[in-house]
Each structure stands twice: as structure tokens, then as C-alpha cells.
Short mmCIF file of N, CA and C in Angstrom, two decimals:
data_model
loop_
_atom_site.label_atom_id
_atom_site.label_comp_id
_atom_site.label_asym_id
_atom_site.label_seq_id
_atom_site.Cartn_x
_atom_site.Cartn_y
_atom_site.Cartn_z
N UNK A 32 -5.07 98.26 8.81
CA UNK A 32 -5.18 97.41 7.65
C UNK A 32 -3.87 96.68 7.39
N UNK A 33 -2.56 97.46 8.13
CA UNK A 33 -1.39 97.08 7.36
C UNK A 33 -1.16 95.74 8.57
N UNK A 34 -1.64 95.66 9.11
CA UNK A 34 -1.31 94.97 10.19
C UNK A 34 -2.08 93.79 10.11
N UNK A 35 -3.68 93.82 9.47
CA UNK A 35 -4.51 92.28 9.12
C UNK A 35 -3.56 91.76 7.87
N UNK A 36 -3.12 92.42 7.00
CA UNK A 36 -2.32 91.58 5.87
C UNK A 36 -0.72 90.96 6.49
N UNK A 37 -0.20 91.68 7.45
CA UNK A 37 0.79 90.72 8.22
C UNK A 37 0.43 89.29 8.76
N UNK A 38 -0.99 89.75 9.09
CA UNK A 38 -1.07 88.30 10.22
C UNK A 38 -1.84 87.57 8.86
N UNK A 39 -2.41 88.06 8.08
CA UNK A 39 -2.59 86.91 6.95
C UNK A 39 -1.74 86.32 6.16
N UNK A 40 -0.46 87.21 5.77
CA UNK A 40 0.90 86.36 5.56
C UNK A 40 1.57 85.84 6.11
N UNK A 41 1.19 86.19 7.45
CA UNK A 41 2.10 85.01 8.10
C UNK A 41 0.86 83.64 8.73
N UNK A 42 -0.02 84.00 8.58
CA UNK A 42 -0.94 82.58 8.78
C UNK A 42 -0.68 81.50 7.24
N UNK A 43 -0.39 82.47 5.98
CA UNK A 43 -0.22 81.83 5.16
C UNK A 43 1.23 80.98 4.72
N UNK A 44 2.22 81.14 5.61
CA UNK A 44 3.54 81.10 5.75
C UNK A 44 3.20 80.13 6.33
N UNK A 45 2.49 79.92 7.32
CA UNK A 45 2.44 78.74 8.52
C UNK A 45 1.90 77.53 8.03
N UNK A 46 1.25 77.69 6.94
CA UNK A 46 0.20 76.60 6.42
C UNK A 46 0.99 75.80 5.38
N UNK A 47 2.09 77.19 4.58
CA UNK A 47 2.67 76.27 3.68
C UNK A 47 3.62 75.86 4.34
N UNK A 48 3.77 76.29 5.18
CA UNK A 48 5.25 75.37 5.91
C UNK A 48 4.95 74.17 6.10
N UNK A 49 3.93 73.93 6.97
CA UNK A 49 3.22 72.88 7.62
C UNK A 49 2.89 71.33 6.22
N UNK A 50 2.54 72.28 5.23
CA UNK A 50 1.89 71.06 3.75
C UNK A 50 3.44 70.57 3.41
N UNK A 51 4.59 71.77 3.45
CA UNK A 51 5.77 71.05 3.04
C UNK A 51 6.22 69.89 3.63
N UNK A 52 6.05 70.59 5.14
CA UNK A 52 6.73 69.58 5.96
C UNK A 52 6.02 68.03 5.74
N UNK A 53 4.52 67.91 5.72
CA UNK A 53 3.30 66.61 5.55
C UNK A 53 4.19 66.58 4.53
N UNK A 54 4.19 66.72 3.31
CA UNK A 54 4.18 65.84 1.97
C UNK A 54 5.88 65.37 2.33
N UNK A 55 6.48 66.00 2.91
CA UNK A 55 7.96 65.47 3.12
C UNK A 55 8.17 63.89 3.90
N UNK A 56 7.38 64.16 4.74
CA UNK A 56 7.14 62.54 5.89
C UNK A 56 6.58 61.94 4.94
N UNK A 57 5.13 62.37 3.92
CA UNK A 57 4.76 61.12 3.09
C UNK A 57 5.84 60.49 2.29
N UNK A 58 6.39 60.95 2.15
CA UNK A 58 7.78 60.11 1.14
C UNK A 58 8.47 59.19 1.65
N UNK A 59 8.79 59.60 2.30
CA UNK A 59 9.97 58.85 3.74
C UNK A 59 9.17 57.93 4.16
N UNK A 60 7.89 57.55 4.67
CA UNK A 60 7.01 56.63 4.81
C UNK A 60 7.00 55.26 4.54
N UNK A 61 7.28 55.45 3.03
CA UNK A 61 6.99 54.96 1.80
C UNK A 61 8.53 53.80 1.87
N UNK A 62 8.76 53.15 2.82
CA UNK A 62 9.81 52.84 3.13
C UNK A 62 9.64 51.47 2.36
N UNK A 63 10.96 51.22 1.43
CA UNK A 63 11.36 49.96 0.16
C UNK A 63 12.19 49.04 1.13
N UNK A 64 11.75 47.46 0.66
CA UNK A 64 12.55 46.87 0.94
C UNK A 64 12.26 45.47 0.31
N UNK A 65 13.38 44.89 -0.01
CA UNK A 65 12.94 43.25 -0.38
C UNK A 65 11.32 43.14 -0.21
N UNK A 66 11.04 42.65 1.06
CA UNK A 66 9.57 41.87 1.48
C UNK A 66 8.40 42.76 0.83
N UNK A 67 8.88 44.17 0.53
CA UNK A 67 7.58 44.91 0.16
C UNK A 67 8.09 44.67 -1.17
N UNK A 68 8.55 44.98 -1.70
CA UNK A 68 9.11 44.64 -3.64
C UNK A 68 8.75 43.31 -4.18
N UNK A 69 9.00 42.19 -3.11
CA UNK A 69 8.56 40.68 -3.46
C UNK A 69 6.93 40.52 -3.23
N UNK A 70 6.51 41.46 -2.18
CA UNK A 70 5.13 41.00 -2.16
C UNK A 70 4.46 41.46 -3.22
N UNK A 71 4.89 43.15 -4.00
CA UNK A 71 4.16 43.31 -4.91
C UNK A 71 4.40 42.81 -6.17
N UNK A 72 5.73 41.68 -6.23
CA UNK A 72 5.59 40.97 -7.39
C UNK A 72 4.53 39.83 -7.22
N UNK A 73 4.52 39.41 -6.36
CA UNK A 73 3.77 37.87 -6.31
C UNK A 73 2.14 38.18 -5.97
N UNK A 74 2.16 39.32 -6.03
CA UNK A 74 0.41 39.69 -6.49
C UNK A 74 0.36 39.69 -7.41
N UNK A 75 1.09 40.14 -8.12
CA UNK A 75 0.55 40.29 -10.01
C UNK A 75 1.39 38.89 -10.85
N UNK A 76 1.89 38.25 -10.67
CA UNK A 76 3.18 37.18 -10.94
C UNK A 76 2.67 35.99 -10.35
N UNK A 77 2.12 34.89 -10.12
CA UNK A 77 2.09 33.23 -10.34
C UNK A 77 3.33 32.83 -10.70
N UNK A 78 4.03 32.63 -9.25
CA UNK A 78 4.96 32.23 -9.19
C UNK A 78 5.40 30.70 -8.18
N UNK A 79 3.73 30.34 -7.90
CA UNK A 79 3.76 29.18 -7.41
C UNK A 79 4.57 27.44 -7.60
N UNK A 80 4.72 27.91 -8.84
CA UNK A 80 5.92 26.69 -9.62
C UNK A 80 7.17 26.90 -9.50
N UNK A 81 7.73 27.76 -9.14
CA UNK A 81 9.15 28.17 -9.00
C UNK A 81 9.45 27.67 -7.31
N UNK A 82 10.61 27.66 -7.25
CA UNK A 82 11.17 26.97 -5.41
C UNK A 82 11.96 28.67 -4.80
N UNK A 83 11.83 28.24 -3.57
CA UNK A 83 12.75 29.73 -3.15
C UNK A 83 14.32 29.03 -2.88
N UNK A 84 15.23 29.98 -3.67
CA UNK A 84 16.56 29.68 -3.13
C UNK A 84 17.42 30.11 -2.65
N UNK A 85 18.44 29.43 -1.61
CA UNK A 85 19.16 30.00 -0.60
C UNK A 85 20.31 30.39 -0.72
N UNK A 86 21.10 30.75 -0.09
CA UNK A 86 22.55 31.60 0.03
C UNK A 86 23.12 30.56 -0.72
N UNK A 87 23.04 29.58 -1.05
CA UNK A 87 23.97 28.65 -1.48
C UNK A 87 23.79 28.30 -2.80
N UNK A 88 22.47 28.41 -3.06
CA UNK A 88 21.94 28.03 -4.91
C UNK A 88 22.57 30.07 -5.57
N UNK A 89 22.58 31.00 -4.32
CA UNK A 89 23.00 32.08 -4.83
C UNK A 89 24.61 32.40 -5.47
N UNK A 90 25.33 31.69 -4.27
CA UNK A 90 26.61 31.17 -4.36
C UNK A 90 26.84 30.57 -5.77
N UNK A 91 25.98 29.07 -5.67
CA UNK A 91 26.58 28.40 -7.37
C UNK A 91 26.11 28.94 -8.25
N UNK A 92 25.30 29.42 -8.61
CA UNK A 92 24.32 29.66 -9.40
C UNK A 92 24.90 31.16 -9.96
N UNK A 93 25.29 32.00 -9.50
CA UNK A 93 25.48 33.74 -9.56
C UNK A 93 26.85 33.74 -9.20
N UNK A 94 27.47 33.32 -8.33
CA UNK A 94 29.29 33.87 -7.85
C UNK A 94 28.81 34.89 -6.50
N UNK A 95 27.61 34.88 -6.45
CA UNK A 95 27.36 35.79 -5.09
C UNK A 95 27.35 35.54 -3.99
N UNK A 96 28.02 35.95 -3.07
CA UNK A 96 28.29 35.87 -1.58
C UNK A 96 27.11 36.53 -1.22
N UNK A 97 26.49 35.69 -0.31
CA UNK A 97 25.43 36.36 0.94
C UNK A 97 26.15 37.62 1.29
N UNK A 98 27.53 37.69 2.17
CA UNK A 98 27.89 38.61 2.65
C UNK A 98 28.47 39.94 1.83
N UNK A 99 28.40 39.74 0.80
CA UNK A 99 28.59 41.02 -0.20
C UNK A 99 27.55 41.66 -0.51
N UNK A 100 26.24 41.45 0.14
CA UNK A 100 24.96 42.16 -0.05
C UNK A 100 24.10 42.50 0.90
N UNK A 101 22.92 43.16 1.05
CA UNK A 101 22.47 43.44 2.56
C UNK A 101 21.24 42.11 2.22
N UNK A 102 20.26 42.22 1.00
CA UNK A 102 19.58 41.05 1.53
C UNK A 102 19.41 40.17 0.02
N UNK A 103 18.34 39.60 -0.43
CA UNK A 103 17.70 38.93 -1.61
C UNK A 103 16.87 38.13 -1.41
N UNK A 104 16.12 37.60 -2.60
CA UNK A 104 14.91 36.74 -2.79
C UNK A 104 14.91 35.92 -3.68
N UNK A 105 15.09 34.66 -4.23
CA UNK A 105 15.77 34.05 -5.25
C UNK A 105 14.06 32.79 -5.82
N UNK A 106 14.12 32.79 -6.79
CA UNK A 106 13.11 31.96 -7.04
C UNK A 106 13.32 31.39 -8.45
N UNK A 107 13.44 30.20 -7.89
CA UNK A 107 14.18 28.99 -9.43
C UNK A 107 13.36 28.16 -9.50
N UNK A 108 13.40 27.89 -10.92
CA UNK A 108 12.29 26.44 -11.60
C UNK A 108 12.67 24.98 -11.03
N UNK A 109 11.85 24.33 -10.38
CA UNK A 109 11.51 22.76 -10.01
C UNK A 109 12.53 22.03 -10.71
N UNK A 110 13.30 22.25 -12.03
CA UNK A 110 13.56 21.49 -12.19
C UNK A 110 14.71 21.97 -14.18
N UNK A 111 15.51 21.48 -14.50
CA UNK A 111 16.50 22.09 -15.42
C UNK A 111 16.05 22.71 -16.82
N UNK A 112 15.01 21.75 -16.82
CA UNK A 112 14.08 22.31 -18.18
C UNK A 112 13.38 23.36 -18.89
N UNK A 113 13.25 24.09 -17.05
CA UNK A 113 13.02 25.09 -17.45
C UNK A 113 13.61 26.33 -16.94
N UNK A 114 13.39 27.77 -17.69
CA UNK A 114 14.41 28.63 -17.84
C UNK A 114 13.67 30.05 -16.35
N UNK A 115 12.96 29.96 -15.75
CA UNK A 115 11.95 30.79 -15.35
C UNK A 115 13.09 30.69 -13.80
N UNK A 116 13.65 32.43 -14.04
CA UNK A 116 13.85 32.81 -12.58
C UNK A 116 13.44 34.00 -12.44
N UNK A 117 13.42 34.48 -10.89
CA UNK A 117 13.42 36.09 -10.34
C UNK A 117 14.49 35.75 -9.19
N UNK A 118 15.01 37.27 -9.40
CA UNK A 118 16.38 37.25 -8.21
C UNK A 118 15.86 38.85 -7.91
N UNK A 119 16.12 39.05 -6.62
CA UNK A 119 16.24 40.59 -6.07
C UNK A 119 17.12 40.65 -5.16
N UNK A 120 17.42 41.72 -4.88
CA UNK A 120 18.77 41.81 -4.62
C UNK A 120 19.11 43.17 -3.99
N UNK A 121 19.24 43.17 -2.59
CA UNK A 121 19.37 44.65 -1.95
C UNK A 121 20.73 44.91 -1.39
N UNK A 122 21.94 45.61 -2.21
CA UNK A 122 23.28 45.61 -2.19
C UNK A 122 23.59 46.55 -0.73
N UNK A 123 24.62 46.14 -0.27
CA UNK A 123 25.42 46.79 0.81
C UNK A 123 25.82 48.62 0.08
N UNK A 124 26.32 48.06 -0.83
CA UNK A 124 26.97 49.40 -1.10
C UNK A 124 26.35 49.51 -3.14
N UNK A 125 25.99 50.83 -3.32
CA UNK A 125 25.68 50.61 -4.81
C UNK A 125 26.90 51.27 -5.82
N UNK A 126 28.33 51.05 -5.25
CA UNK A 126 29.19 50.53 -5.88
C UNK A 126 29.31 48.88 -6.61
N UNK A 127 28.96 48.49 -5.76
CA UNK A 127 28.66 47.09 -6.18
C UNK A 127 27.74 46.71 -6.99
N UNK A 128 26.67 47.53 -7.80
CA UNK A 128 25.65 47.24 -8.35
C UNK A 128 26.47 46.14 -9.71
N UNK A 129 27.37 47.08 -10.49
CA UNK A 129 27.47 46.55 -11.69
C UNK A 129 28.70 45.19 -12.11
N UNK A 130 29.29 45.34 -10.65
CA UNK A 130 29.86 43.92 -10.72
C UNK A 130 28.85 42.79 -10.56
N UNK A 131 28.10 42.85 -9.99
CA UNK A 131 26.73 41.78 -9.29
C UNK A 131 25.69 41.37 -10.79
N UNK A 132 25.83 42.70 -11.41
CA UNK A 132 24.97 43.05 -12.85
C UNK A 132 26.09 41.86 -13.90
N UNK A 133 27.48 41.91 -13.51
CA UNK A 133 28.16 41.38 -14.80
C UNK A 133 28.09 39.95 -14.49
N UNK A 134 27.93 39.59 -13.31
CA UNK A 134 27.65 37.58 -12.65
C UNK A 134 26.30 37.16 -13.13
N UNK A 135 25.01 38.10 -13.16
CA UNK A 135 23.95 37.68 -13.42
C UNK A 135 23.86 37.11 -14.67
N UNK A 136 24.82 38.60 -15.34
CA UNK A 136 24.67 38.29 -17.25
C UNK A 136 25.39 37.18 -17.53
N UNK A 137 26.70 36.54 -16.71
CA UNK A 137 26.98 35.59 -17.11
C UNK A 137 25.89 34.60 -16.99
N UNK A 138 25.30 34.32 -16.26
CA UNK A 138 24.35 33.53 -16.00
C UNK A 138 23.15 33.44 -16.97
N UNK A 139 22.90 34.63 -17.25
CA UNK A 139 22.16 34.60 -18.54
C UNK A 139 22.82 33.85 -20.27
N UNK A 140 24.04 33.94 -20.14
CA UNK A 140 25.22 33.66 -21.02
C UNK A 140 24.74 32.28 -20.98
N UNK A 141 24.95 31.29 -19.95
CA UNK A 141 25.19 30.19 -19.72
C UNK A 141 23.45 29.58 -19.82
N UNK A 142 23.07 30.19 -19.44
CA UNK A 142 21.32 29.77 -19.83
C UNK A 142 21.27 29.37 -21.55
N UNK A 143 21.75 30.85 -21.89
CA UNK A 143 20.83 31.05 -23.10
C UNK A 143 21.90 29.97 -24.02
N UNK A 144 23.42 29.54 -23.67
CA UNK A 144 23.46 28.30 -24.32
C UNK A 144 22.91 27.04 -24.31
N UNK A 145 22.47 26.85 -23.06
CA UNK A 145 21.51 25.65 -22.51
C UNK A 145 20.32 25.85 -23.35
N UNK A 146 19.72 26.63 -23.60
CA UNK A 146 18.81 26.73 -24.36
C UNK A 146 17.97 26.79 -25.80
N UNK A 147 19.55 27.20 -26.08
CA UNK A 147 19.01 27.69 -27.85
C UNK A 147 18.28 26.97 -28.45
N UNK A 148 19.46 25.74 -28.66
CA UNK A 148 19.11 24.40 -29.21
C UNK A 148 17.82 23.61 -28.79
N UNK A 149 18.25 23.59 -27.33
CA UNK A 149 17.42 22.84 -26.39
C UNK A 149 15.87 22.42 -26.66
N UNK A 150 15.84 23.71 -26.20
CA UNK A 150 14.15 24.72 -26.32
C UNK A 150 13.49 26.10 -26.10
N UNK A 151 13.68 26.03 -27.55
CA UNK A 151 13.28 27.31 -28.22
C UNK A 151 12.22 28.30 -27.16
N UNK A 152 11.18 27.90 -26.66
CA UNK A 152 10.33 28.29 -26.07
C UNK A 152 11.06 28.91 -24.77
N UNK A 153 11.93 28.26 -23.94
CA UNK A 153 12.84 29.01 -22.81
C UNK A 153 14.16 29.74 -22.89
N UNK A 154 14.28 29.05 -24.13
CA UNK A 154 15.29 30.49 -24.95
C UNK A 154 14.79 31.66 -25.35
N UNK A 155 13.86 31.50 -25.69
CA UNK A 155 13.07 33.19 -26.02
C UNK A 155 12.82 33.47 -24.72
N UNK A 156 12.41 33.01 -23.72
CA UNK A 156 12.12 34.03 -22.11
C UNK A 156 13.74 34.46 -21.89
N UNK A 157 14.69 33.44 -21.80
CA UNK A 157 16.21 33.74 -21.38
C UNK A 157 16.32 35.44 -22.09
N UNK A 158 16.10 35.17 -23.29
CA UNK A 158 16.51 36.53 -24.43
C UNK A 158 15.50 37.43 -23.83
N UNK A 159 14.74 37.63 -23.48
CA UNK A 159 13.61 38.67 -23.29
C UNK A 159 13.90 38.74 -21.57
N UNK A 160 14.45 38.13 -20.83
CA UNK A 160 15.02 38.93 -19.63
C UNK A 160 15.02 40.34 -19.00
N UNK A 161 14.80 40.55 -17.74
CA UNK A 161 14.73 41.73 -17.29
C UNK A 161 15.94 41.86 -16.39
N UNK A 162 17.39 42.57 -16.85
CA UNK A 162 18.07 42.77 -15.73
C UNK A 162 17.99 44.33 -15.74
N UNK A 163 17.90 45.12 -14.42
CA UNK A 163 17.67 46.30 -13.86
C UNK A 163 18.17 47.15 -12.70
N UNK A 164 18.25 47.91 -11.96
CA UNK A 164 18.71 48.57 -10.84
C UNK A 164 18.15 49.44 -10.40
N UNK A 165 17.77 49.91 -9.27
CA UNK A 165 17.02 50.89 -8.71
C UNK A 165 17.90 51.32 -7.11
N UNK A 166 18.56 52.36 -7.20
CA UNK A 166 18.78 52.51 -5.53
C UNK A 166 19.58 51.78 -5.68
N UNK A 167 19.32 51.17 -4.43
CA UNK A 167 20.28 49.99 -3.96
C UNK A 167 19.93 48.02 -4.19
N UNK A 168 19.10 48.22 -5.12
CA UNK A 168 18.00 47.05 -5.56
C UNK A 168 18.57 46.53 -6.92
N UNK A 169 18.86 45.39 -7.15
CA UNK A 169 18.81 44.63 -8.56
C UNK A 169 17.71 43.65 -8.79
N UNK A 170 16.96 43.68 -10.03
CA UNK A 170 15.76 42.91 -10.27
C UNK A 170 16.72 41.73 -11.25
N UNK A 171 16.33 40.93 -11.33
CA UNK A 171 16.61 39.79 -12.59
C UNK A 171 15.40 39.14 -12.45
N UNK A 172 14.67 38.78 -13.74
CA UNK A 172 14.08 38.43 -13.95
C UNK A 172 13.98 37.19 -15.55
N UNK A 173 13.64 36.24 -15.38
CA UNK A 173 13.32 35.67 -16.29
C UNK A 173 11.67 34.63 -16.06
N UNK A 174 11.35 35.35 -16.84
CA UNK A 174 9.82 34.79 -16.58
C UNK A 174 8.69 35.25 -17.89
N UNK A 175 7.90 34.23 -18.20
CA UNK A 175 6.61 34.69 -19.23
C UNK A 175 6.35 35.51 -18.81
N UNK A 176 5.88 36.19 -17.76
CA UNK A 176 5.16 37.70 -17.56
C UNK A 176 6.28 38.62 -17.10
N UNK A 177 7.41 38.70 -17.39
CA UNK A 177 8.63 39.58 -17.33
C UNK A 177 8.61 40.63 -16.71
N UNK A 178 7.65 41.38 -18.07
CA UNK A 178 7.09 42.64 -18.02
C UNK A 178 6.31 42.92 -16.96
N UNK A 179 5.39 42.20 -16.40
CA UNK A 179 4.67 42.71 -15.00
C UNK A 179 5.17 42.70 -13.99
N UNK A 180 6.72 41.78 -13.75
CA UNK A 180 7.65 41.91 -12.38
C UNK A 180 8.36 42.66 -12.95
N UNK A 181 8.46 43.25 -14.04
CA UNK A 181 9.24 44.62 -13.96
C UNK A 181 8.80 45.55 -13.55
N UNK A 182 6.94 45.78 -14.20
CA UNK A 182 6.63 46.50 -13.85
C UNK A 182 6.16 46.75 -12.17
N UNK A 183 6.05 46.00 -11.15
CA UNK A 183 5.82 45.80 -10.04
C UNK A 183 7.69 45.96 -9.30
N UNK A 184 8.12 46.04 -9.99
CA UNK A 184 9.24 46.39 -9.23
C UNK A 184 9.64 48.15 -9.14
N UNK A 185 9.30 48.63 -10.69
CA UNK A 185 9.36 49.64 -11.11
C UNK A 185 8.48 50.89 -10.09
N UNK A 186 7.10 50.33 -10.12
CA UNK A 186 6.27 50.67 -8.97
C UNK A 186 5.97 50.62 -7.69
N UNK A 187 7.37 50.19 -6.91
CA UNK A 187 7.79 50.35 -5.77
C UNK A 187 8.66 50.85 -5.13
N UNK A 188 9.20 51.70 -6.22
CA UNK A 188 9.73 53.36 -5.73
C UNK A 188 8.89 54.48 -5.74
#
């Protein structure tokens, strides 16, 4: 008898080993990056009016060097009038998060004077802004549906 409850604890040893090890690879799987973070914004986000912008609108626009980061996704309004961006942002090192965090806010700074006066309507998105961090990831967001590329960013960890 003492000998069927060995081999049943150890069949049961083997099984949980085995579920640890599965649910461990499911995680790791689950691999983040820009293209998967941007795709699940622009399923839930109509972002067809906005332009994509390059290392160089990142440059004037932010103080950010391409080469001070590993990647990004930049998406700016057609045109000055209006206030509607998303920036993402996958840092080299996440020492760097909160210097990168203090260029954006200037940028928000410099909006939300362009705006006050301006128009009211893209001054309230400027003010209701999403700046954030995850990992090695910065979201900025300024957009009417804010909240759903937050939340689609949020839900891709």
C-alpha cells in the first residue's frame, strides 16, 4: 500500500511540475512590442485622419533622438488646428523613461498654450491627455477617445 501512495505522489509531482512549467511559456509567449500595442490601438481608435511621423517630426516636435530609443510610432493631425496625437515609444534603457516623460510634457505645455485661447474644444483633449509608462513603453496620447488607447495599451501587458 505504502508503495501505490509513492507512485501516486510522485505521478502527482510530475503533473504539477509539468502545469507550472505550461503556464510559465504561456507568459513569455505573450511577447509586447510597438506593432502589437499599435495594432491593438487602431482596432478600437479611428485614427485614419491623423499622418504617421518620422524620426524627424520626432526630433522637432519632442527633443527626441531616434537613437536614444529602441523603437516608436508617431501619429499627428493633417494639419495645426488640430490638437489629436498618439506617440509610443519603446526605450533602450528604462532609465530613460522620465527624461523622455519631461520632453513630451513640454510639448503638452506648448500645445495647451496654442490652444487655450485658440480652441477651446482641442484644449480640453490637450488637458485630458494620456501620458503613461509600462516596462520599457511610453504611451502619449492626445485624442477624443483617449481613454480607449489607454485602455488598449493598458491591455497589452
Amino acid at each position: 500500500m505504502s508503495k501505490l501512495c509513492i507512485k501516486v505522489f510522485l505521478i502527482l509531482l510530475i503533473i504539477t511540475n509539468l502545469a507550472a512549467c505550461t503556464s510559465k511559456s504561456e507568459n513569455t509567449s505573450k511577447e509586447i512590442s510597438i506593432e502589437r500595442i499599435n495594432k491593438k490601438i487602431t482596432q478600437v481608435v479611428d485614427i485614419s485622419e491623423l499622418t504617421k511621423g518620422d524620426e524627424n517630426k520626432l526630433d522637432k516636435l519632442y527633443g527626441i533622438k531616434k537613437e536614444n530609443i529602441e523603437d516608436f510610432v508617431l501619429y499627428l493631425p493633417p494639419s495645426n488646428i488640430e490638437a489629436s496625437e498618439i506617440l509610443l515609444i519603446k526605450v533602450k534603457d528604462k532609465t530613460s523613461i522620465d527624461s523622455i516623460k519631461e520632453k513630451i510634457a513640454k510639448r503638452v505645455e506648448k500645445k495647451s498654450e496654442i490652444f487655450k485661447d485658440y480652441l477651446p474644444e482641442e484644449y480640453y483633449l490637450v488637458e485630458k491627455h494620456v501620458l503613461e509608462s509600462k516596462n520599457q513603453y511610453i504611451l502619449f496620447s492626445i485624442h477624443k477617445e483617449g481613454n480607449k488607447v489607454q485602455k488598449a495599451f493598458d491591455e497589452s501587458f
